[in-house]
């Protein structure tokens, strides 16, 4: 059983900052990669930022230079630091993790329940 819990969302004014956290727990042997996606009302879910072991990162063009993804492997926690937030960043942000339960296990994935980020004055 695996759990993925996001936190840190909320209401912030344009230009403000937030830090999202995602903690994975349960039967996890290793995390192969994980990242943040977001979905605004009426829109498709989109990749925001992605990180792999060795800290190779990838960002959506719309957030480059403003958002930073990082991880604490020891705590199985993923972060997303969001600066210079814009109203168009308003969405539910989801954590998505690729993991295995043992050295011999297949690669699995799991989505968190999401955390709401609203950027408004």
mmCIF file of N, CA and C in Angstrom, residues 3-111:
data_model
loop_
_atom_site.group_PDB
_atom_site.id
_atom_site.type_symbol
_atom_site.label_atom_id
_atom_site.label_comp_id
_atom_site.label_asym_id
_atom_site.label_seq_id
_atom_site.Cartn_x
_atom_site.Cartn_y
_atom_site.Cartn_z
ATOM 1 N N UNK A 3 0.908 5.587 -0.109
ATOM 2 C CA UNK A 3 0.158 6.838 0.053
ATOM 3 C C UNK A 3 0.999 7.991 -0.464
ATOM 4 N N UNK A 4 0.330 8.927 -1.112
ATOM 5 C CA UNK A 4 0.987 10.139 -1.590
ATOM 6 C C UNK A 4 0.136 11.311 -1.149
ATOM 7 N N UNK A 5 0.712 12.176 -0.343
ATOM 8 C CA UNK A 5 -0.046 13.276 0.242
ATOM 9 C C UNK A 5 0.618 14.599 -0.114
ATOM 10 N N UNK A 6 -0.168 15.478 -0.730
ATOM 11 C CA UNK A 6 0.318 16.811 -1.062
ATOM 12 C C UNK A 6 -0.144 17.814 -0.006
ATOM 13 N N UNK A 7 0.629 18.873 0.154
ATOM 14 C CA UNK A 7 0.241 19.954 1.056
ATOM 15 C C UNK A 7 0.895 21.250 0.587
ATOM 16 N N UNK A 8 0.433 22.361 1.160
ATOM 17 C CA UNK A 8 1.056 23.652 0.885
ATOM 18 C C UNK A 8 0.278 24.554 -0.050
ATOM 19 N N UNK A 9 -0.820 24.069 -0.594
ATOM 20 C CA UNK A 9 -1.610 24.920 -1.465
ATOM 21 C C UNK A 9 -2.349 25.991 -0.681
ATOM 22 N N UNK A 10 -2.974 26.904 -1.410
ATOM 23 C CA UNK A 10 -3.730 27.956 -0.754
ATOM 24 C C UNK A 10 -3.986 29.121 -1.685
ATOM 25 N N UNK A 11 -4.421 30.216 -1.087
ATOM 26 C CA UNK A 11 -4.716 31.447 -1.823
ATOM 27 C C UNK A 11 -3.537 32.403 -1.678
ATOM 28 N N UNK A 12 -3.074 32.930 -2.792
ATOM 29 C CA UNK A 12 -1.939 33.855 -2.768
ATOM 30 C C UNK A 12 -2.185 34.951 -3.797
ATOM 31 N N UNK A 13 -1.669 36.129 -3.521
ATOM 32 C CA UNK A 13 -1.811 37.242 -4.456
ATOM 33 C C UNK A 13 -0.837 37.095 -5.622
ATOM 34 N N UNK A 14 -1.166 37.676 -6.759
ATOM 35 C CA UNK A 14 -0.214 37.677 -7.883
ATOM 36 C C UNK A 14 1.131 38.229 -7.451
ATOM 37 N N UNK A 15 2.180 37.552 -7.904
ATOM 38 C CA UNK A 15 3.528 37.935 -7.508
ATOM 39 C C UNK A 15 4.017 37.238 -6.258
ATOM 40 N N UNK A 16 3.125 36.558 -5.568
ATOM 41 C CA UNK A 16 3.485 35.877 -4.341
ATOM 42 C C UNK A 16 4.132 34.524 -4.577
ATOM 43 N N UNK A 17 4.408 33.829 -3.468
ATOM 44 C CA UNK A 17 5.099 32.541 -3.518
ATOM 45 C C UNK A 17 4.382 31.506 -2.665
ATOM 46 N N UNK A 18 4.554 30.266 -3.044
ATOM 47 C CA UNK A 18 4.083 29.131 -2.260
ATOM 48 C C UNK A 18 5.089 27.998 -2.418
ATOM 49 N N UNK A 19 5.113 27.106 -1.439
ATOM 50 C CA UNK A 19 5.895 25.884 -1.570
ATOM 51 C C UNK A 19 4.984 24.690 -1.325
ATOM 52 N N UNK A 20 4.893 23.841 -2.321
ATOM 53 C CA UNK A 20 4.116 22.615 -2.196
ATOM 54 C C UNK A 20 5.036 21.479 -1.754
ATOM 55 N N UNK A 21 4.471 20.562 -0.989
ATOM 56 C CA UNK A 21 5.195 19.365 -0.560
ATOM 57 C C UNK A 21 4.390 18.136 -0.933
ATOM 58 N N UNK A 22 5.097 17.064 -1.212
ATOM 59 C CA UNK A 22 4.469 15.772 -1.519
ATOM 60 C C UNK A 22 5.278 14.702 -0.821
ATOM 61 N N UNK A 23 4.630 13.950 0.046
ATOM 62 C CA UNK A 23 5.321 12.887 0.770
ATOM 63 C C UNK A 23 4.744 11.537 0.382
ATOM 64 N N UNK A 24 5.624 10.647 -0.023
ATOM 65 C CA UNK A 24 5.224 9.288 -0.380
ATOM 66 C C UNK A 24 5.598 8.356 0.751
ATOM 67 N N UNK A 25 4.684 7.460 1.095
ATOM 68 C CA UNK A 25 4.951 6.529 2.189
ATOM 69 C C UNK A 25 4.333 5.181 1.857
ATOM 70 N N UNK A 26 4.717 4.193 2.654
ATOM 71 C CA UNK A 26 4.194 2.848 2.441
ATOM 72 C C UNK A 26 5.259 1.940 1.872
ATOM 73 N N UNK A 27 4.822 0.969 1.082
ATOM 74 C CA UNK A 27 5.698 -0.061 0.554
ATOM 75 C C UNK A 27 6.467 0.459 -0.671
ATOM 76 N N UNK A 28 7.472 1.277 -0.401
ATOM 77 C CA UNK A 28 8.284 1.848 -1.472
ATOM 78 C C UNK A 28 9.736 1.420 -1.293
ATOM 79 N N UNK A 29 10.278 0.727 -2.288
ATOM 80 C CA UNK A 29 11.688 0.350 -2.265
ATOM 81 C C UNK A 29 12.526 1.492 -2.824
ATOM 82 N N UNK A 30 12.099 2.020 -3.955
ATOM 83 C CA UNK A 30 12.803 3.156 -4.539
ATOM 84 C C UNK A 30 11.853 3.971 -5.401
ATOM 85 N N UNK A 31 12.163 5.230 -5.529
ATOM 86 C CA UNK A 31 11.410 6.138 -6.400
ATOM 87 C C UNK A 31 12.236 6.393 -7.651
ATOM 88 N N UNK A 32 11.671 6.062 -8.793
ATOM 89 C CA UNK A 32 12.396 6.202 -10.054
ATOM 90 C C UNK A 32 12.333 7.628 -10.591
ATOM 91 N N UNK A 33 11.213 8.245 -10.392
ATOM 92 C CA UNK A 33 11.025 9.622 -10.845
ATOM 93 C C UNK A 33 9.723 10.116 -10.253
ATOM 94 N N UNK A 34 9.601 11.422 -10.156
ATOM 95 C CA UNK A 34 8.322 11.974 -9.775
ATOM 96 C C UNK A 34 8.235 13.424 -10.174
ATOM 97 N N UNK A 35 7.021 13.949 -10.067
ATOM 98 C CA UNK A 35 6.849 15.310 -10.522
ATOM 99 C C UNK A 35 5.501 15.881 -10.130
ATOM 100 N N UNK A 36 5.312 17.103 -10.591
ATOM 101 C CA UNK A 36 4.077 17.843 -10.336
ATOM 102 C C UNK A 36 3.344 18.088 -11.646
ATOM 103 N N UNK A 37 2.055 17.863 -11.604
ATOM 104 C CA UNK A 37 1.167 18.199 -12.705
ATOM 105 C C UNK A 37 0.112 19.151 -12.169
ATOM 106 N N UNK A 38 -0.600 19.822 -13.050
ATOM 107 C CA UNK A 38 -1.693 20.672 -12.608
ATOM 108 C C UNK A 38 -2.843 20.612 -13.590
ATOM 109 N N UNK A 39 -4.022 20.901 -13.059
ATOM 110 C CA UNK A 39 -5.217 20.901 -13.894
ATOM 111 C C UNK A 39 -6.094 22.062 -13.490
ATOM 112 N N UNK A 40 -6.301 22.971 -14.420
ATOM 113 C CA UNK A 40 -7.191 24.101 -14.207
ATOM 114 C C UNK A 40 -8.603 23.719 -14.673
ATOM 115 N N UNK A 41 -9.627 24.396 -14.174
ATOM 116 C CA UNK A 41 -11.002 24.075 -14.578
ATOM 117 C C UNK A 41 -11.169 24.109 -16.098
ATOM 118 N N UNK A 42 -11.736 23.055 -16.637
ATOM 119 C CA UNK A 42 -11.975 22.987 -18.066
ATOM 120 C C UNK A 42 -10.748 22.712 -18.915
ATOM 121 N N UNK A 43 -9.622 22.464 -18.259
ATOM 122 C CA UNK A 43 -8.370 22.231 -18.988
ATOM 123 C C UNK A 43 -7.875 20.807 -18.748
ATOM 124 N N UNK A 44 -6.987 20.358 -19.647
ATOM 125 C CA UNK A 44 -6.367 19.053 -19.448
ATOM 126 C C UNK A 44 -5.262 19.164 -18.405
ATOM 127 N N UNK A 45 -4.994 18.032 -17.753
ATOM 128 C CA UNK A 45 -3.887 17.994 -16.806
ATOM 129 C C UNK A 45 -2.578 18.135 -17.579
ATOM 130 N N UNK A 46 -1.665 18.949 -17.031
ATOM 131 C CA UNK A 46 -0.402 19.190 -17.719
ATOM 132 C C UNK A 46 0.772 19.030 -16.766
ATOM 133 N N UNK A 47 1.911 18.637 -17.334
ATOM 134 C CA UNK A 47 3.125 18.516 -16.549
ATOM 135 C C UNK A 47 3.644 19.902 -16.197
ATOM 136 N N UNK A 48 4.001 20.080 -14.936
ATOM 137 C CA UNK A 48 4.596 21.336 -14.467
ATOM 138 C C UNK A 48 6.105 21.176 -14.314
ATOM 139 N N UNK A 49 6.515 20.145 -13.566
ATOM 140 C CA UNK A 49 7.937 19.927 -13.314
ATOM 141 C C UNK A 49 8.148 18.462 -12.971
ATOM 142 N N UNK A 50 9.358 17.966 -13.292
ATOM 143 C CA UNK A 50 9.642 16.549 -13.168
ATOM 144 C C UNK A 50 11.087 16.409 -12.706
ATOM 145 N N UNK A 51 11.360 15.402 -11.859
ATOM 146 C CA UNK A 51 12.719 15.201 -11.368
ATOM 147 C C UNK A 51 13.025 13.714 -11.295
ATOM 148 N N UNK A 52 14.256 13.354 -11.637
ATOM 149 C CA UNK A 52 14.684 11.959 -11.579
ATOM 150 C C UNK A 52 15.901 11.841 -10.658
ATOM 151 N N UNK A 53 16.244 10.622 -10.219
ATOM 152 C CA UNK A 53 17.436 10.446 -9.387
ATOM 153 C C UNK A 53 18.650 11.073 -10.052
ATOM 154 N N UNK A 54 19.454 11.743 -9.261
ATOM 155 C CA UNK A 54 20.540 12.518 -9.826
ATOM 156 C C UNK A 54 20.134 13.940 -10.083
ATOM 157 N N UNK A 55 18.840 14.222 -9.740
ATOM 158 C CA UNK A 55 18.293 15.578 -9.795
ATOM 159 C C UNK A 55 18.229 16.164 -11.190
ATOM 160 N N UNK A 56 17.992 15.322 -12.182
ATOM 161 C CA UNK A 56 17.720 15.838 -13.520
ATOM 162 C C UNK A 56 16.297 16.367 -13.538
ATOM 163 N N UNK A 57 16.123 17.629 -13.941
ATOM 164 C CA UNK A 57 14.811 18.262 -13.877
ATOM 165 C C UNK A 57 14.310 18.679 -15.252
ATOM 166 N N UNK A 58 12.998 18.813 -15.330
ATOM 167 C CA UNK A 58 12.356 19.240 -16.564
ATOM 168 C C UNK A 58 11.169 20.109 -16.174
ATOM 169 N N UNK A 59 10.977 21.223 -16.866
ATOM 170 C CA UNK A 59 9.908 22.158 -16.534
ATOM 171 C C UNK A 59 9.072 22.506 -17.755
ATOM 172 N N UNK A 60 7.803 22.788 -17.507
ATOM 173 C CA UNK A 60 6.973 23.362 -18.551
ATOM 174 C C UNK A 60 7.502 24.760 -18.872
ATOM 175 N N UNK A 61 7.400 25.149 -20.125
ATOM 176 C CA UNK A 61 7.904 26.469 -20.532
ATOM 177 C C UNK A 61 7.249 27.590 -19.728
ATOM 178 N N UNK A 62 5.989 27.411 -19.382
ATOM 179 C CA UNK A 62 5.232 28.462 -18.706
ATOM 180 C C UNK A 62 5.719 28.729 -17.284
ATOM 181 N N UNK A 63 6.508 27.804 -16.696
ATOM 182 C CA UNK A 63 6.945 27.990 -15.315
ATOM 183 C C UNK A 63 8.457 28.117 -15.187
ATOM 184 N N UNK A 64 9.187 27.964 -16.276
ATOM 185 C CA UNK A 64 10.647 28.052 -16.220
ATOM 186 C C UNK A 64 11.080 29.400 -15.670
ATOM 187 N N UNK A 65 12.036 29.347 -14.746
ATOM 188 C CA UNK A 65 12.530 30.572 -14.136
ATOM 189 C C UNK A 65 11.720 31.026 -12.939
ATOM 190 N N UNK A 66 10.543 30.449 -12.750
ATOM 191 C CA UNK A 66 9.692 30.838 -11.617
ATOM 192 C C UNK A 66 9.511 29.697 -10.611
ATOM 193 N N UNK A 67 9.445 28.472 -11.102
ATOM 194 C CA UNK A 67 9.214 27.311 -10.238
ATOM 195 C C UNK A 67 10.500 26.491 -10.135
ATOM 196 N N UNK A 68 10.689 25.877 -8.969
ATOM 197 C CA UNK A 68 11.836 24.998 -8.752
ATOM 198 C C UNK A 68 11.364 23.717 -8.082
ATOM 199 N N UNK A 69 11.685 22.589 -8.685
ATOM 200 C CA UNK A 69 11.345 21.295 -8.107
ATOM 201 C C UNK A 69 12.586 20.717 -7.429
ATOM 202 N N UNK A 70 12.386 20.100 -6.279
ATOM 203 C CA UNK A 70 13.497 19.483 -5.559
ATOM 204 C C UNK A 70 12.962 18.301 -4.766
ATOM 205 N N UNK A 71 13.873 17.482 -4.265
ATOM 206 C CA UNK A 71 13.448 16.301 -3.512
ATOM 207 C C UNK A 71 14.370 16.060 -2.333
ATOM 208 N N UNK A 72 13.807 15.411 -1.311
ATOM 209 C CA UNK A 72 14.577 14.927 -0.173
ATOM 210 C C UNK A 72 14.390 13.412 -0.185
ATOM 211 N N UNK A 73 15.375 12.714 -0.719
ATOM 212 C CA UNK A 73 15.236 11.271 -0.899
ATOM 213 C C UNK A 73 15.053 10.535 0.427
ATOM 214 N N UNK A 74 15.749 11.001 1.447
ATOM 215 C CA UNK A 74 15.673 10.332 2.742
ATOM 216 C C UNK A 74 14.261 10.390 3.317
ATOM 217 N N UNK A 75 13.570 11.475 3.008
ATOM 218 C CA UNK A 75 12.216 11.651 3.552
ATOM 219 C C UNK A 75 11.147 11.272 2.541
ATOM 220 N N UNK A 76 11.561 10.825 1.336
ATOM 221 C CA UNK A 76 10.592 10.538 0.268
ATOM 222 C C UNK A 76 9.641 11.721 0.090
ATOM 223 N N UNK A 77 10.210 12.891 0.033
ATOM 224 C CA UNK A 77 9.410 14.100 -0.095
ATOM 225 C C UNK A 77 9.860 14.908 -1.303
ATOM 226 N N UNK A 78 8.873 15.380 -2.040
ATOM 227 C CA UNK A 78 9.084 16.203 -3.226
ATOM 228 C C UNK A 78 8.556 17.590 -2.933
ATOM 229 N N UNK A 79 9.253 18.597 -3.433
ATOM 230 C CA UNK A 79 8.847 19.979 -3.216
ATOM 231 C C UNK A 79 8.666 20.698 -4.554
ATOM 232 N N UNK A 80 7.848 21.730 -4.511
ATOM 233 C CA UNK A 80 7.737 22.635 -5.648
ATOM 234 C C UNK A 80 7.693 24.051 -5.092
ATOM 235 N N UNK A 81 8.763 24.788 -5.313
ATOM 236 C CA UNK A 81 8.802 26.179 -4.902
ATOM 237 C C UNK A 81 8.276 27.021 -6.060
ATOM 238 N N UNK A 82 7.240 27.787 -5.812
ATOM 239 C CA UNK A 82 6.602 28.586 -6.854
ATOM 240 C C UNK A 82 6.735 30.058 -6.501
ATOM 241 N N UNK A 83 7.449 30.794 -7.320
ATOM 242 C CA UNK A 83 7.632 32.236 -7.141
ATOM 243 C C UNK A 83 6.946 32.994 -8.275
ATOM 244 N N UNK A 84 6.756 34.276 -8.053
ATOM 245 C CA UNK A 84 6.160 35.157 -9.070
ATOM 246 C C UNK A 84 4.887 34.551 -9.644
ATOM 247 N N UNK A 85 4.019 34.117 -8.758
ATOM 248 C CA UNK A 85 2.807 33.432 -9.197
ATOM 249 C C UNK A 85 1.885 34.362 -9.972
ATOM 250 N N UNK A 86 1.212 33.771 -10.950
ATOM 251 C CA UNK A 86 0.296 34.502 -11.828
ATOM 252 C C UNK A 86 -1.097 33.885 -11.709
ATOM 253 N N UNK A 87 -2.129 34.653 -12.034
ATOM 254 C CA UNK A 87 -3.488 34.078 -11.990
ATOM 255 C C UNK A 87 -3.618 32.813 -12.836
ATOM 256 N N UNK A 88 -2.891 32.735 -13.926
ATOM 257 C CA UNK A 88 -2.974 31.546 -14.785
ATOM 258 C C UNK A 88 -2.308 30.315 -14.180
ATOM 259 N N UNK A 89 -1.645 30.468 -13.046
ATOM 260 C CA UNK A 89 -1.107 29.317 -12.317
ATOM 261 C C UNK A 89 -2.167 28.653 -11.444
ATOM 262 N N UNK A 90 -3.329 29.276 -11.359
ATOM 263 C CA UNK A 90 -4.416 28.711 -10.555
ATOM 264 C C UNK A 90 -4.830 27.352 -11.101
ATOM 265 N N UNK A 91 -4.799 26.346 -10.239
ATOM 266 C CA UNK A 91 -5.109 24.975 -10.642
ATOM 267 C C UNK A 91 -5.035 24.073 -9.425
ATOM 268 N N UNK A 92 -5.469 22.845 -9.603
ATOM 269 C CA UNK A 92 -5.187 21.801 -8.625
ATOM 270 C C UNK A 92 -3.855 21.178 -9.029
ATOM 271 N N UNK A 93 -2.948 21.103 -8.085
ATOM 272 C CA UNK A 93 -1.614 20.569 -8.339
ATOM 273 C C UNK A 93 -1.535 19.150 -7.788
ATOM 274 N N UNK A 94 -1.095 18.243 -8.636
ATOM 275 C CA UNK A 94 -1.024 16.831 -8.286
ATOM 276 C C UNK A 94 0.424 16.349 -8.289
ATOM 277 N N UNK A 95 0.724 15.493 -7.337
ATOM 278 C CA UNK A 95 2.016 14.818 -7.284
ATOM 279 C C UNK A 95 1.863 13.450 -7.950
ATOM 280 N N UNK A 96 2.812 13.086 -8.789
ATOM 281 C CA UNK A 96 2.795 11.808 -9.496
ATOM 282 C C UNK A 96 4.141 11.140 -9.293
ATOM 283 N N UNK A 97 4.113 9.908 -8.786
ATOM 284 C CA UNK A 97 5.358 9.226 -8.450
ATOM 285 C C UNK A 97 5.462 7.893 -9.174
ATOM 286 N N UNK A 98 6.651 7.595 -9.697
ATOM 287 C CA UNK A 98 6.986 6.290 -10.262
ATOM 288 C C UNK A 98 7.876 5.577 -9.248
ATOM 289 N N UNK A 99 7.474 4.394 -8.832
ATOM 290 C CA UNK A 99 8.194 3.716 -7.767
ATOM 291 C C UNK A 99 8.193 2.213 -7.978
ATOM 292 N N UNK A 100 8.982 1.525 -7.186
ATOM 293 C CA UNK A 100 8.955 0.064 -7.162
ATOM 294 C C UNK A 100 8.924 -0.393 -5.713
ATOM 295 N N UNK A 101 8.385 -1.584 -5.506
ATOM 296 C CA UNK A 101 8.249 -2.083 -4.141
ATOM 297 C C UNK A 101 9.389 -3.009 -3.748
ATOM 298 N N UNK A 102 10.220 -3.404 -4.719
ATOM 299 C CA UNK A 102 11.393 -4.228 -4.433
ATOM 300 C C UNK A 102 12.338 -4.110 -5.621
ATOM 301 N N UNK A 103 13.513 -4.683 -5.465
ATOM 302 C CA UNK A 103 14.513 -4.649 -6.539
ATOM 303 C C UNK A 103 13.994 -5.341 -7.798
ATOM 304 N N UNK A 104 13.088 -6.293 -7.617
ATOM 305 C CA UNK A 104 12.632 -7.111 -8.737
ATOM 306 C C UNK A 104 11.240 -6.723 -9.208
ATOM 307 N N UNK A 105 10.692 -5.688 -8.639
ATOM 308 C CA UNK A 105 9.317 -5.298 -8.941
ATOM 309 C C UNK A 105 9.257 -4.513 -10.246
ATOM 310 N N UNK A 106 8.087 -4.513 -10.856
ATOM 311 C CA UNK A 106 7.861 -3.654 -12.021
ATOM 312 C C UNK A 106 7.741 -2.211 -11.554
ATOM 313 N N UNK A 107 7.854 -1.304 -12.475
ATOM 314 C CA UNK A 107 7.687 0.109 -12.147
ATOM 315 C C UNK A 107 6.194 0.417 -12.037
ATOM 316 N N UNK A 108 5.850 1.044 -10.920
ATOM 317 C CA UNK A 108 4.450 1.401 -10.686
ATOM 318 C C UNK A 108 4.335 2.914 -10.624
ATOM 319 N N UNK A 109 3.088 3.404 -10.699
ATOM 320 C CA UNK A 109 2.903 4.844 -10.522
ATOM 321 C C UNK A 109 1.672 5.107 -9.670
ATOM 322 N N UNK A 110 1.671 6.294 -9.057
ATOM 323 C CA UNK A 110 0.586 6.648 -8.146
ATOM 324 C C UNK A 110 0.404 8.157 -8.176
ATOM 325 N N UNK A 111 -0.860 8.569 -8.165
ATOM 326 C CA UNK A 111 -1.215 9.987 -8.132
ATOM 327 C C UNK A 111 -1.713 10.385 -6.747
#
